[in-house]
Amino acid sequence: MTDLRFDFIDPRHPLYEGELELRFRVLREPLGHAREDVKFPFESESLHLVAHAGGVVQGCVLFNPEDAHSGRLFQMAVLPSLQGRGLGAKLVRALEDELRKRGFRHVHLHARAPVVPFYERLGYAVYDEPFVEVGIPHRHMQRDL
């Protein structure tokens, strides 16, 4: 993991297809969803942070601004072989640093139930009632930057 680079990209970037593939393989394929289910209508307006090495996207996290000061973190994915080694936390922290520079003060997300403890360790707090999204239990979480 030492040769990883962290870069903000957009859908025109050469690494974007690798980001989509990672998001599909980690987040959608295990649920039996189609490949096209990985794209959102607001991809172009969102910040895309990817961790990559040798042209291969190994982790990603996205942020969709909802107003001048807040928005939603989504589509956090890390290669299964690298999970549990701190890459996800590095991605979230790097995204938060950039958001602060851009004047954002609040982030919320929809966390799959099993990863709630990961986000809690990063300072996010659960709010509201549990809900089902993409066929699995989720929790609303938020954090002030």
Tab-separated table of N, CA and C in Angstrom:
chain	number	residue	atom	x	y	z
A	1	MET	N	0.816	-1.206	0.000
A	1	MET	CA	0.000	0.000	0.000
A	1	MET	C	0.857	1.267	0.000
A	2	THR	N	2.142	1.137	0.108
A	2	THR	CA	3.001	2.321	0.209
A	2	THR	C	3.120	3.089	-1.102
A	3	ASP	N	2.904	2.454	-2.247
A	3	ASP	CA	3.028	3.145	-3.523
A	3	ASP	C	1.698	3.730	-4.007
A	4	LEU	N	0.707	3.779	-3.139
A	4	LEU	CA	-0.599	4.316	-3.511
A	4	LEU	C	-0.557	5.820	-3.684
A	5	ARG	N	-1.285	6.288	-4.680
A	5	ARG	CA	-1.491	7.728	-4.887
A	5	ARG	C	-2.958	8.025	-4.669
A	6	PHE	N	-3.244	9.195	-4.147
A	6	PHE	CA	-4.610	9.647	-3.923
A	6	PHE	C	-4.858	10.833	-4.841
A	7	ASP	N	-5.869	10.732	-5.695
A	7	ASP	CA	-6.171	11.812	-6.628
A	7	ASP	C	-7.673	12.026	-6.742
A	8	PHE	N	-8.042	13.299	-6.892
A	8	PHE	CA	-9.421	13.629	-7.218
A	8	PHE	C	-9.556	13.566	-8.730
A	9	ILE	N	-10.571	12.863	-9.188
A	9	ILE	CA	-10.796	12.706	-10.622
A	9	ILE	C	-12.243	13.091	-10.941
A	10	ASP	N	-12.559	13.094	-12.229
A	10	ASP	CA	-13.950	13.283	-12.649
A	10	ASP	C	-14.255	12.218	-13.701
A	11	PRO	N	-15.501	12.130	-14.158
A	11	PRO	CA	-15.866	11.060	-15.100
A	11	PRO	C	-15.127	11.078	-16.440
A	12	ARG	N	-14.388	12.122	-16.735
A	12	ARG	CA	-13.596	12.140	-17.983
A	12	ARG	C	-12.187	11.570	-17.775
A	13	HIS	N	-11.807	11.329	-16.536
A	13	HIS	CA	-10.450	10.877	-16.203
A	13	HIS	C	-10.257	9.405	-16.606
A	14	PRO	N	-9.050	9.033	-17.040
A	14	PRO	CA	-8.789	7.636	-17.409
A	14	PRO	C	-9.028	6.623	-16.276
A	15	LEU	N	-8.920	7.039	-15.018
A	15	LEU	CA	-9.148	6.105	-13.902
A	15	LEU	C	-10.628	5.924	-13.564
A	16	TYR	N	-11.493	6.710	-14.177
A	16	TYR	CA	-12.924	6.645	-13.833
A	16	TYR	C	-13.510	5.255	-14.099
A	17	GLU	N	-13.152	4.636	-15.227
A	17	GLU	CA	-13.686	3.297	-15.513
A	17	GLU	C	-13.239	2.300	-14.449
A	18	GLY	N	-12.013	2.435	-13.957
A	18	GLY	CA	-11.532	1.577	-12.880
A	18	GLY	C	-12.278	1.822	-11.577
A	19	GLU	N	-12.621	3.092	-11.338
A	19	GLU	CA	-13.438	3.411	-10.162
A	19	GLU	C	-14.800	2.741	-10.264
A	20	LEU	N	-15.441	2.848	-11.435
A	20	LEU	CA	-16.751	2.210	-11.626
A	20	LEU	C	-16.660	0.705	-11.437
A	21	GLU	N	-15.594	0.101	-11.958
A	21	GLU	CA	-15.424	-1.347	-11.823
A	21	GLU	C	-15.279	-1.744	-10.352
A	22	LEU	N	-14.477	-0.991	-9.599
A	22	LEU	CA	-14.318	-1.275	-8.170
A	22	LEU	C	-15.651	-1.132	-7.446
A	23	ARG	N	-16.356	-0.048	-7.713
A	23	ARG	CA	-17.655	0.161	-7.068
A	23	ARG	C	-18.618	-0.973	-7.394
A	24	PHE	N	-18.618	-1.428	-8.645
A	24	PHE	CA	-19.489	-2.541	-9.030
A	24	PHE	C	-19.095	-3.819	-8.295
A	25	ARG	N	-17.808	-4.173	-8.359
A	25	ARG	CA	-17.352	-5.447	-7.774
A	25	ARG	C	-17.557	-5.512	-6.259
A	26	VAL	N	-17.324	-4.385	-5.568
A	26	VAL	CA	-17.398	-4.388	-4.105
A	26	VAL	C	-18.810	-4.104	-3.591
A	27	LEU	N	-19.518	-3.173	-4.233
A	27	LEU	CA	-20.779	-2.690	-3.673
A	27	LEU	C	-22.045	-3.241	-4.334
A	28	ARG	N	-22.007	-3.538	-5.607
A	28	ARG	CA	-23.233	-3.932	-6.301
A	28	ARG	C	-23.281	-5.402	-6.706
A	29	GLU	N	-22.196	-5.919	-7.259
A	29	GLU	CA	-22.198	-7.311	-7.712
A	29	GLU	C	-22.549	-8.298	-6.598
A	30	PRO	N	-22.000	-8.142	-5.365
A	30	PRO	CA	-22.354	-9.093	-4.299
A	30	PRO	C	-23.849	-9.102	-3.956
A	31	LEU	N	-24.556	-8.033	-4.313
A	31	LEU	CA	-25.995	-7.960	-4.042
A	31	LEU	C	-26.827	-8.438	-5.228
A	32	GLY	N	-26.142	-8.860	-6.312
A	32	GLY	CA	-26.849	-9.330	-7.490
A	32	GLY	C	-27.366	-8.210	-8.378
A	33	HIS	N	-26.849	-7.001	-8.210
A	33	HIS	CA	-27.288	-5.865	-9.013
A	33	HIS	C	-26.534	-5.827	-10.339
A	34	ALA	N	-27.131	-5.169	-11.303
A	34	ALA	CA	-26.529	-5.035	-12.628
A	34	ALA	C	-25.402	-4.003	-12.604
A	35	ARG	N	-24.479	-4.135	-13.534
A	35	ARG	CA	-23.347	-3.219	-13.643
A	35	ARG	C	-23.808	-1.766	-13.773
A	36	GLU	N	-24.863	-1.517	-14.519
A	36	GLU	CA	-25.323	-0.135	-14.717
A	36	GLU	C	-25.912	0.489	-13.444
A	37	ASP	N	-26.183	-0.316	-12.425
A	37	ASP	CA	-26.710	0.203	-11.154
A	37	ASP	C	-25.665	0.984	-10.359
A	38	VAL	N	-24.423	0.980	-10.801
A	38	VAL	CA	-23.351	1.623	-10.043
A	38	VAL	C	-23.276	3.121	-10.326
A	39	LYS	N	-23.833	3.576	-11.438
A	39	LYS	CA	-23.759	4.999	-11.800
A	39	LYS	C	-24.933	5.776	-11.227
A	40	PHE	N	-24.654	7.023	-10.835
A	40	PHE	CA	-25.669	7.921	-10.307
A	40	PHE	C	-25.856	9.085	-11.282
A	41	PRO	N	-27.042	9.708	-11.295
A	41	PRO	CA	-27.256	10.838	-12.206
A	41	PRO	C	-26.374	12.043	-11.888
A	42	PHE	N	-25.828	12.111	-10.676
A	42	PHE	CA	-25.039	13.270	-10.246
A	42	PHE	C	-23.536	12.981	-10.211
A	43	GLU	N	-23.079	12.001	-10.976
A	43	GLU	CA	-21.645	11.665	-11.020
A	43	GLU	C	-20.782	12.884	-11.364
A	44	SER	N	-21.199	13.672	-12.349
A	44	SER	CA	-20.392	14.810	-12.811
A	44	SER	C	-20.291	15.917	-11.777
A	45	GLU	N	-21.299	16.056	-10.920
A	45	GLU	CA	-21.292	17.103	-9.895
A	45	GLU	C	-20.584	16.661	-8.618
A	46	SER	N	-20.233	15.384	-8.525
A	46	SER	CA	-19.648	14.831	-7.306
A	46	SER	C	-18.126	14.864	-7.335
A	47	LEU	N	-17.531	14.908	-6.130
A	47	LEU	CA	-16.082	14.760	-5.991
A	47	LEU	C	-15.772	13.264	-5.944
A	48	HIS	N	-14.794	12.838	-6.721
A	48	HIS	CA	-14.383	11.443	-6.775
A	48	HIS	C	-12.935	11.382	-6.303
A	49	LEU	N	-12.689	10.722	-5.179
A	49	LEU	CA	-11.327	10.523	-4.695
A	49	LEU	C	-10.977	9.050	-4.880
A	50	VAL	N	-9.876	8.794	-5.595
A	50	VAL	CA	-9.449	7.414	-5.805
A	50	VAL	C	-8.040	7.204	-5.259
A	51	ALA	N	-7.825	6.018	-4.714
A	51	ALA	CA	-6.487	5.558	-4.337
A	51	ALA	C	-6.091	4.575	-5.426
A	52	HIS	N	-4.907	4.784	-6.018
A	52	HIS	CA	-4.524	3.932	-7.139
A	52	HIS	C	-3.017	3.693	-7.140
A	53	ALA	N	-2.663	2.602	-7.787
A	53	ALA	CA	-1.247	2.252	-7.975
A	53	ALA	C	-1.142	1.498	-9.289
A	54	GLY	N	-0.182	1.871	-10.095
A	54	GLY	CA	0.013	1.176	-11.357
A	54	GLY	C	-1.187	1.199	-12.271
A	55	GLY	N	-1.972	2.264	-12.206
A	55	GLY	CA	-3.150	2.376	-13.060
A	55	GLY	C	-4.361	1.602	-12.575
A	56	VAL	N	-4.262	0.984	-11.390
A	56	VAL	CA	-5.370	0.192	-10.842
A	56	VAL	C	-5.983	0.933	-9.650
A	57	VAL	N	-7.284	1.178	-9.722
A	57	VAL	CA	-7.990	1.817	-8.619
A	57	VAL	C	-8.169	0.784	-7.512
A	58	GLN	N	-7.665	1.129	-6.315
A	58	GLN	CA	-7.712	0.192	-5.197
A	58	GLN	C	-8.690	0.618	-4.112
A	59	GLY	N	-9.120	1.876	-4.182
A	59	GLY	CA	-10.111	2.383	-3.240
A	59	GLY	C	-10.716	3.654	-3.794
A	60	CYS	N	-11.919	3.967	-3.348
A	60	CYS	CA	-12.556	5.206	-3.782
A	60	CYS	C	-13.605	5.642	-2.758
A	61	VAL	N	-13.897	6.925	-2.798
A	61	VAL	CA	-14.988	7.493	-2.013
A	61	VAL	C	-15.470	8.718	-2.783
A	62	LEU	N	-16.770	8.941	-2.741
A	62	LEU	CA	-17.363	10.055	-3.469
A	62	LEU	C	-18.100	10.969	-2.518
A	63	PHE	N	-18.313	12.207	-2.949
A	63	PHE	CA	-19.050	13.192	-2.161
A	63	PHE	C	-19.915	13.992	-3.112
A	64	ASN	N	-21.201	14.055	-2.801
A	64	ASN	CA	-22.124	14.843	-3.608
A	64	ASN	C	-22.552	16.080	-2.817
A	65	PRO	N	-22.144	17.281	-3.257
A	65	PRO	CA	-22.561	18.503	-2.564
A	65	PRO	C	-24.074	18.693	-2.673
A	66	GLU	N	-24.692	19.060	-1.562
A	66	GLU	CA	-26.131	19.312	-1.575
A	66	GLU	C	-26.440	20.792	-1.419
A	67	ASP	N	-25.502	21.526	-0.843
A	67	ASP	CA	-25.556	22.982	-0.785
A	67	ASP	C	-24.126	23.463	-0.576
A	68	ALA	N	-23.951	24.727	-0.285
A	68	ALA	CA	-22.595	25.290	-0.192
A	68	ALA	C	-21.788	24.747	0.983
A	69	HIS	N	-22.456	24.146	1.975
A	69	HIS	CA	-21.750	23.745	3.188
A	69	HIS	C	-21.913	22.282	3.579
A	70	SER	N	-22.728	21.527	2.852
A	70	SER	CA	-22.946	20.138	3.256
A	70	SER	C	-23.232	19.254	2.051
A	71	GLY	N	-23.134	17.951	2.299
A	71	GLY	CA	-23.416	16.988	1.253
A	71	GLY	C	-23.268	15.579	1.772
A	72	ARG	N	-23.356	14.637	0.829
A	72	ARG	CA	-23.386	13.227	1.187
A	72	ARG	C	-22.163	12.483	0.677
A	73	LEU	N	-21.505	11.777	1.580
A	73	LEU	CA	-20.442	10.840	1.247
A	73	LEU	C	-21.126	9.566	0.746
A	74	PHE	N	-20.632	8.989	-0.345
A	74	PHE	CA	-21.246	7.761	-0.844
A	74	PHE	C	-20.247	6.955	-1.666
A	75	GLN	N	-20.635	5.709	-1.960
A	75	GLN	CA	-19.853	4.803	-2.805
A	75	GLN	C	-18.418	4.605	-2.333
A	76	MET	N	-18.246	4.418	-1.036
A	76	MET	CA	-16.945	4.098	-0.455
A	76	MET	C	-16.653	2.629	-0.760
A	77	ALA	N	-15.515	2.366	-1.398
A	77	ALA	CA	-15.163	0.983	-1.738
A	77	ALA	C	-13.647	0.809	-1.684
A	78	VAL	N	-13.217	-0.344	-1.184
A	78	VAL	CA	-11.803	-0.710	-1.116
A	78	VAL	C	-11.694	-2.157	-1.595
A	79	LEU	N	-10.659	-2.432	-2.382
A	79	LEU	CA	-10.434	-3.816	-2.811
A	79	LEU	C	-10.507	-4.751	-1.604
A	80	PRO	N	-11.210	-5.866	-1.729
A	80	PRO	CA	-11.312	-6.789	-0.588
A	80	PRO	C	-9.957	-7.185	0.000
A	81	SER	N	-8.937	-7.344	-0.834
A	81	SER	CA	-7.618	-7.748	-0.340
A	81	SER	C	-6.951	-6.668	0.514
A	82	LEU	N	-7.444	-5.427	0.438
A	82	LEU	CA	-6.857	-4.329	1.213
A	82	LEU	C	-7.750	-3.872	2.373
A	83	GLN	N	-8.930	-4.442	2.478
A	83	GLN	CA	-9.838	-4.026	3.550
A	83	GLN	C	-9.253	-4.375	4.914
A	84	GLY	N	-9.512	-3.496	5.882
A	84	GLY	CA	-9.021	-3.710	7.238
A	84	GLY	C	-7.589	-3.247	7.449
A	85	ARG	N	-7.008	-2.556	6.467
A	85	ARG	CA	-5.608	-2.120	6.564
A	85	ARG	C	-5.463	-0.604	6.605
A	86	GLY	N	-6.581	0.111	6.789
A	86	GLY	CA	-6.511	1.554	6.962
A	86	GLY	C	-6.739	2.392	5.718
A	87	LEU	N	-6.880	1.762	4.555
A	87	LEU	CA	-7.062	2.535	3.333
A	87	LEU	C	-8.379	3.299	3.335
A	88	GLY	N	-9.440	2.683	3.795
A	88	GLY	CA	-10.736	3.360	3.851
A	88	GLY	C	-10.684	4.601	4.718
A	89	ALA	N	-10.053	4.492	5.868
A	89	ALA	CA	-9.930	5.643	6.770
A	89	ALA	C	-9.108	6.748	6.123
A	90	LYS	N	-8.033	6.380	5.418
A	90	LYS	CA	-7.211	7.386	4.733
A	90	LYS	C	-8.012	8.098	3.653
A	91	LEU	N	-8.835	7.356	2.925
A	91	LEU	CA	-9.673	7.968	1.894
A	91	LEU	C	-10.654	8.962	2.505
A	92	VAL	N	-11.331	8.560	3.570
A	92	VAL	CA	-12.313	9.448	4.202
A	92	VAL	C	-11.626	10.695	4.745
A	93	ARG	N	-10.498	10.527	5.418
A	93	ARG	CA	-9.788	11.688	5.981
A	93	ARG	C	-9.300	12.637	4.885
A	94	ALA	N	-8.785	12.087	3.785
A	94	ALA	CA	-8.326	12.932	2.680
A	94	ALA	C	-9.502	13.679	2.052
A	95	LEU	N	-10.628	13.011	1.912
A	95	LEU	CA	-11.828	13.670	1.386
A	95	LEU	C	-12.269	14.784	2.327
A	96	GLU	N	-12.318	14.495	3.621
A	96	GLU	CA	-12.727	15.515	4.595
A	96	GLU	C	-11.794	16.722	4.569
A	97	ASP	N	-10.488	16.497	4.430
A	97	ASP	CA	-9.537	17.611	4.356
A	97	ASP	C	-9.848	18.510	3.164
A	98	GLU	N	-10.129	17.900	2.032
A	98	GLU	CA	-10.460	18.672	0.832
A	98	GLU	C	-11.790	19.415	1.015
A	99	LEU	N	-12.746	18.763	1.644
A	99	LEU	CA	-14.043	19.404	1.871
A	99	LEU	C	-13.891	20.641	2.757
A	100	ARG	N	-13.076	20.532	3.801
A	100	ARG	CA	-12.831	21.692	4.670
A	100	ARG	C	-12.238	22.851	3.859
A	101	LYS	N	-11.257	22.534	2.988
A	101	LYS	CA	-10.635	23.570	2.152
A	101	LYS	C	-11.661	24.252	1.258
A	102	ARG	N	-12.683	23.496	0.850
A	102	ARG	CA	-13.714	24.035	-0.040
A	102	ARG	C	-14.875	24.678	0.719
A	103	GLY	N	-14.771	24.730	2.046
A	103	GLY	CA	-15.787	25.402	2.846
A	103	GLY	C	-16.951	24.550	3.310
A	104	PHE	N	-16.859	23.239	3.116
A	104	PHE	CA	-17.937	22.367	3.599
A	104	PHE	C	-17.790	22.165	5.103
A	105	ARG	N	-18.919	22.081	5.791
A	105	ARG	CA	-18.902	21.951	7.253
A	105	ARG	C	-19.644	20.725	7.784
A	106	HIS	N	-20.377	20.032	6.911
A	106	HIS	CA	-21.191	18.907	7.383
A	106	HIS	C	-21.250	17.813	6.308
A	107	VAL	N	-21.117	16.571	6.765
A	107	VAL	CA	-21.196	15.414	5.874
A	107	VAL	C	-22.195	14.428	6.465
A	108	HIS	N	-23.021	13.857	5.610
A	108	HIS	CA	-23.877	12.756	6.050
A	108	HIS	C	-23.713	11.601	5.076
A	109	LEU	N	-24.150	10.424	5.480
A	109	LEU	CA	-24.016	9.240	4.633
A	109	LEU	C	-25.038	8.196	5.023
A	110	HIS	N	-25.198	7.217	4.148
A	110	HIS	CA	-26.021	6.040	4.401
A	110	HIS	C	-25.048	4.879	4.555
A	111	ALA	N	-24.860	4.403	5.782
A	111	ALA	CA	-23.894	3.327	6.046
A	111	ALA	C	-24.596	1.979	6.087
A	112	ARG	N	-24.029	1.024	5.373
A	112	ARG	CA	-24.520	-0.344	5.519
A	112	ARG	C	-24.304	-0.742	6.975
A	113	ALA	N	-25.264	-1.468	7.539
A	113	ALA	CA	-25.224	-1.792	8.972
A	113	ALA	C	-23.876	-2.361	9.441
A	114	PRO	N	-23.249	-3.288	8.699
A	114	PRO	CA	-21.984	-3.852	9.190
A	114	PRO	C	-20.819	-2.856	9.272
A	115	VAL	N	-20.885	-1.736	8.538
A	115	VAL	CA	-19.762	-0.790	8.559
A	115	VAL	C	-20.013	0.430	9.442
A	116	VAL	N	-21.117	0.436	10.178
A	116	VAL	CA	-21.382	1.532	11.108
A	116	VAL	C	-20.208	1.737	12.067
A	117	PRO	N	-19.626	0.685	12.665
A	117	PRO	CA	-18.484	0.896	13.578
A	117	PRO	C	-17.282	1.572	12.902
A	118	PHE	N	-17.038	1.273	11.629
A	118	PHE	CA	-15.952	1.931	10.889
A	118	PHE	C	-16.172	3.439	10.885
A	119	TYR	N	-17.357	3.868	10.520
A	119	TYR	CA	-17.642	5.311	10.463
A	119	TYR	C	-17.678	5.931	11.861
A	120	GLU	N	-18.129	5.182	12.861
A	120	GLU	CA	-18.108	5.713	14.232
A	120	GLU	C	-16.682	6.005	14.674
A	121	ARG	N	-15.739	5.127	14.315
A	121	ARG	CA	-14.328	5.359	14.660
A	121	ARG	C	-13.792	6.634	14.002
A	122	LEU	N	-14.408	7.039	12.906
A	122	LEU	CA	-13.997	8.253	12.199
A	122	LEU	C	-14.772	9.488	12.651
A	123	GLY	N	-15.599	9.327	13.684
A	123	GLY	CA	-16.299	10.471	14.244
A	123	GLY	C	-17.718	10.685	13.749
A	124	TYR	N	-18.242	9.778	12.967
A	124	TYR	CA	-19.619	9.888	12.486
A	124	TYR	C	-20.576	9.315	13.527
A	125	ALA	N	-21.753	9.901	13.611
A	125	ALA	CA	-22.749	9.457	14.594
A	125	ALA	C	-24.027	9.022	13.879
A	126	VAL	N	-24.624	7.972	14.400
A	126	VAL	CA	-25.895	7.471	13.870
A	126	VAL	C	-27.008	8.424	14.271
A	127	TYR	N	-27.949	8.643	13.374
A	127	TYR	CA	-29.157	9.388	13.702
A	127	TYR	C	-30.331	8.764	12.951
A	128	ASP	N	-31.515	9.017	13.414
A	128	ASP	CA	-32.741	8.545	12.775
A	128	ASP	C	-32.853	7.021	12.853
A	129	GLU	N	-33.899	6.506	12.256
A	129	GLU	CA	-34.210	5.079	12.334
A	129	GLU	C	-33.481	4.284	11.239
A	130	PRO	N	-33.247	2.986	11.484
A	130	PRO	CA	-32.658	2.137	10.441
A	130	PRO	C	-33.581	2.110	9.209
A	131	PHE	N	-33.012	1.845	8.051
A	131	PHE	CA	-33.800	1.757	6.830
A	131	PHE	C	-33.135	0.759	5.886
A	132	VAL	N	-33.857	0.384	4.838
A	132	VAL	CA	-33.337	-0.555	3.853
A	132	VAL	C	-33.077	0.202	2.558
A	133	GLU	N	-31.862	0.011	2.019
A	133	GLU	CA	-31.476	0.608	0.746
A	133	GLU	C	-30.732	-0.466	-0.039
A	134	VAL	N	-30.912	-0.519	-1.328
A	134	VAL	CA	-30.359	-1.570	-2.203
A	134	VAL	C	-30.565	-2.968	-1.599
A	135	GLY	N	-31.676	-3.133	-0.886
A	135	GLY	CA	-32.048	-4.436	-0.354
A	135	GLY	C	-31.374	-4.849	0.940
A	136	ILE	N	-30.607	-3.948	1.579
A	136	ILE	CA	-29.923	-4.307	2.825
A	136	ILE	C	-30.073	-3.204	3.880
A	137	PRO	N	-29.962	-3.561	5.174
A	137	PRO	CA	-30.118	-2.570	6.253
A	137	PRO	C	-29.020	-1.503	6.234
A	138	HIS	N	-29.446	-0.271	6.458
A	138	HIS	CA	-28.543	0.887	6.509
A	138	HIS	C	-28.884	1.750	7.723
A	139	ARG	N	-27.952	2.635	8.053
A	139	ARG	CA	-28.170	3.663	9.078
A	139	ARG	C	-27.742	5.011	8.513
A	140	HIS	N	-28.490	6.042	8.894
A	140	HIS	CA	-28.079	7.409	8.590
A	140	HIS	C	-26.942	7.766	9.559
A	141	MET	N	-25.893	8.416	9.052
A	141	MET	CA	-24.803	8.866	9.897
A	141	MET	C	-24.396	10.260	9.448
A	142	GLN	N	-23.800	11.026	10.366
A	142	GLN	CA	-23.388	12.384	10.040
A	142	GLN	C	-22.211	12.812	10.896
A	143	ARG	N	-21.540	13.870	10.405
A	143	ARG	CA	-20.382	14.415	11.122
A	143	ARG	C	-20.202	15.860	10.712
A	144	ASP	N	-19.918	16.700	11.696
A	144	ASP	CA	-19.532	18.072	11.403
A	144	ASP	C	-18.026	18.104	11.184
A	145	LEU	N	-17.611	18.844	10.178
A	145	LEU	CA	-16.188	18.987	9.893
A	145	LEU	C	-15.646	20.157	10.680
